[in-house]
Amino acid sequence: MGYQETWIRVDDEVTLEGRLFLPGEEGQEPEGGAVILHPHPSYGGSMDNNVVDILVKAALGANLAALAFNFRGVGRSGGFHSGGVGEVADALAAAGELRRTVGR
């Protein structure tokens, strides 16, 4: 599965590591997009998790672009786990990035 590495800016202090997966042949427009969230980082969750892989494949199979990312404090993402508040901001920033990229 090929992807484009991307960086998602949440705020002045936090930038997230992400991967954008596009369906179909080059030039084919996706019908929409899906933000893929990984399992809880306190239990080893990251965008390298097999659950993320399955969800990305399902999105691509439905002709959706998929954006997987590491929450703050995971992998190469900046910041630290914040108990939920910051993670909501992470997910919203990822959704905004996907919408800007895919246009849907």
PDB file of N, CA, C and O in Angstrom, residues 5-6 9 12 14 19 23 29 31 37 41 48 52 54 61 66 76 79 82 84 86 99:
ATOM      1  N   GLU A   5       3.690  10.647   2.771  1.00  0.00           N
ATOM      2  CA  GLU A   5       3.922  11.113   4.130  1.00  0.00           C
ATOM      3  C   GLU A   5       3.427  12.548   4.233  1.00  0.00           C
ATOM      4  O   GLU A   5       3.614  13.340   3.306  1.00  0.00           O
ATOM      5  N   THR A   6       2.778  12.864   5.334  1.00  0.00           N
ATOM      6  CA  THR A   6       2.248  14.215   5.515  1.00  0.00           C
ATOM      7  C   THR A   6       2.440  14.640   6.963  1.00  0.00           C
ATOM      8  O   THR A   6       2.613  13.801   7.846  1.00  0.00           O
ATOM      9  N   ARG A   9      -0.501  20.103  11.137  1.00  0.00           N
ATOM     10  CA  ARG A   9      -0.274  21.105  12.183  1.00  0.00           C
ATOM     11  C   ARG A   9      -1.549  21.256  13.013  1.00  0.00           C
ATOM     12  O   ARG A   9      -2.607  21.587  12.476  1.00  0.00           O
ATOM     13  N   ASP A  12       0.561  25.829  17.446  1.00  0.00           N
ATOM     14  CA  ASP A  12       1.954  26.289  17.402  1.00  0.00           C
ATOM     15  C   ASP A  12       2.931  25.307  18.026  1.00  0.00           C
ATOM     16  O   ASP A  12       4.131  25.383  17.772  1.00  0.00           O
ATOM     17  N   VAL A  14       2.219  21.631  18.368  1.00  0.00           N
ATOM     18  CA  VAL A  14       2.028  20.228  18.017  1.00  0.00           C
ATOM     19  C   VAL A  14       1.854  20.042  16.512  1.00  0.00           C
ATOM     20  O   VAL A  14       0.974  20.656  15.903  1.00  0.00           O
ATOM     21  N   ARG A  19       0.027   9.713   7.255  1.00  0.00           N
ATOM     22  CA  ARG A  19       0.159   9.044   5.969  1.00  0.00           C
ATOM     23  C   ARG A  19      -1.169   9.170   5.218  1.00  0.00           C
ATOM     24  O   ARG A  19      -2.213   8.790   5.739  1.00  0.00           O
ATOM     25  N   PRO A  23      -7.008   6.126  -3.225  1.00  0.00           N
ATOM     26  CA  PRO A  23      -7.512   4.925  -3.899  1.00  0.00           C
ATOM     27  C   PRO A  23      -7.312   4.974  -5.409  1.00  0.00           C
ATOM     28  O   PRO A  23      -7.104   6.036  -5.990  1.00  0.00           O
ATOM     29  N   GLU A  29     -10.440  10.406  -8.928  1.00  0.00           N
ATOM     30  CA  GLU A  29     -10.874  11.165  -7.756  1.00  0.00           C
ATOM     31  C   GLU A  29     -11.526  10.241  -6.729  1.00  0.00           C
ATOM     32  O   GLU A  29     -12.413   9.464  -7.071  1.00  0.00           O
ATOM     33  N   GLU A  31     -14.127   9.297  -3.743  1.00  0.00           N
ATOM     34  CA  GLU A  31     -15.505   9.718  -3.485  1.00  0.00           C
ATOM     35  C   GLU A  31     -15.650  10.443  -2.157  1.00  0.00           C
ATOM     36  O   GLU A  31     -16.714  10.972  -1.849  1.00  0.00           O
ATOM     37  N   LEU A  37      -8.126   6.486  12.995  1.00  0.00           N
ATOM     38  CA  LEU A  37      -7.566   6.688  14.330  1.00  0.00           C
ATOM     39  C   LEU A  37      -6.995   5.377  14.855  1.00  0.00           C
ATOM     40  O   LEU A  37      -7.637   4.334  14.753  1.00  0.00           O
ATOM     41  N   PRO A  41      -2.664   4.923  22.658  1.00  0.00           N
ATOM     42  CA  PRO A  41      -1.203   4.858  22.723  1.00  0.00           C
ATOM     43  C   PRO A  41      -0.653   4.269  24.023  1.00  0.00           C
ATOM     44  O   PRO A  41       0.443   3.708  24.021  1.00  0.00           O
ATOM     45  N   ASP A  48       0.963   2.336  12.924  1.00  0.00           N
ATOM     46  CA  ASP A  48       1.565   1.107  12.397  1.00  0.00           C
ATOM     47  C   ASP A  48       0.808  -0.140  12.858  1.00  0.00           C
ATOM     48  O   ASP A  48       1.210  -1.257  12.549  1.00  0.00           O
ATOM     49  N   VAL A  52      -5.258  -0.423  12.037  1.00  0.00           N
ATOM     50  CA  VAL A  52      -5.189   0.729  11.138  1.00  0.00           C
ATOM     51  C   VAL A  52      -5.048   0.244   9.703  1.00  0.00           C
ATOM     52  O   VAL A  52      -5.723   0.744   8.797  1.00  0.00           O
ATOM     53  N   ILE A  54      -6.084  -2.526   8.345  1.00  0.00           N
ATOM     54  CA  ILE A  54      -7.366  -3.081   7.890  1.00  0.00           C
ATOM     55  C   ILE A  54      -8.348  -1.962   7.548  1.00  0.00           C
ATOM     56  O   ILE A  54      -9.040  -2.010   6.527  1.00  0.00           O
ATOM     57  N   GLY A  61     -10.886   0.395  -0.549  1.00  0.00           N
ATOM     58  CA  GLY A  61     -11.808  -0.465  -1.278  1.00  0.00           C
ATOM     59  C   GLY A  61     -13.146   0.204  -1.557  1.00  0.00           C
ATOM     60  O   GLY A  61     -13.845  -0.155  -2.502  1.00  0.00           O
ATOM     61  N   ALA A  66      -7.710   7.837   2.578  1.00  0.00           N
ATOM     62  CA  ALA A  66      -7.589   7.533   4.004  1.00  0.00           C
ATOM     63  C   ALA A  66      -6.389   8.281   4.576  1.00  0.00           C
ATOM     64  O   ALA A  66      -5.307   8.268   3.997  1.00  0.00           O
ATOM     65  N   ARG A  76       6.676   9.978  15.549  1.00  0.00           N
ATOM     66  CA  ARG A  76       7.358  11.257  15.323  1.00  0.00           C
ATOM     67  C   ARG A  76       6.446  12.461  15.533  1.00  0.00           C
ATOM     68  O   ARG A  76       6.838  13.583  15.231  1.00  0.00           O
ATOM     69  N   GLY A  79       4.467  16.836  20.878  1.00  0.00           N
ATOM     70  CA  GLY A  79       3.582  16.948  22.022  1.00  0.00           C
ATOM     71  C   GLY A  79       3.590  15.721  22.912  1.00  0.00           C
ATOM     72  O   GLY A  79       4.405  14.814  22.751  1.00  0.00           O
ATOM     73  N   SER A  82      -2.423  13.895  26.334  1.00  0.00           N
ATOM     74  CA  SER A  82      -3.048  14.881  27.219  1.00  0.00           C
ATOM     75  C   SER A  82      -4.319  14.379  27.886  1.00  0.00           C
ATOM     76  O   SER A  82      -5.078  15.176  28.417  1.00  0.00           O
ATOM     77  N   GLY A  84      -7.014  13.197  26.501  1.00  0.00           N
ATOM     78  CA  GLY A  84      -8.229  13.293  25.700  1.00  0.00           C
ATOM     79  C   GLY A  84      -8.475  14.637  25.040  1.00  0.00           C
ATOM     80  O   GLY A  84      -8.890  14.700  23.897  1.00  0.00           O
ATOM     81  N   GLY A  86      -6.392  17.168  24.091  1.00  0.00           N
ATOM     82  CA  GLY A  86      -5.498  17.400  22.965  1.00  0.00           C
ATOM     83  C   GLY A  86      -5.739  16.422  21.842  1.00  0.00           C
ATOM     84  O   GLY A  86      -5.592  16.763  20.655  1.00  0.00           O
ATOM     85  N   ARG A  99      -9.745  17.108   4.473  1.00  0.00           N
ATOM     86  CA  ARG A  99     -10.718  17.873   3.672  1.00  0.00           C
ATOM     87  C   ARG A  99     -10.000  18.842   2.729  1.00  0.00           C
ATOM     88  O   ARG A  99     -10.393  18.989   1.571  1.00  0.00           O
TER      89      ARG A  99
END
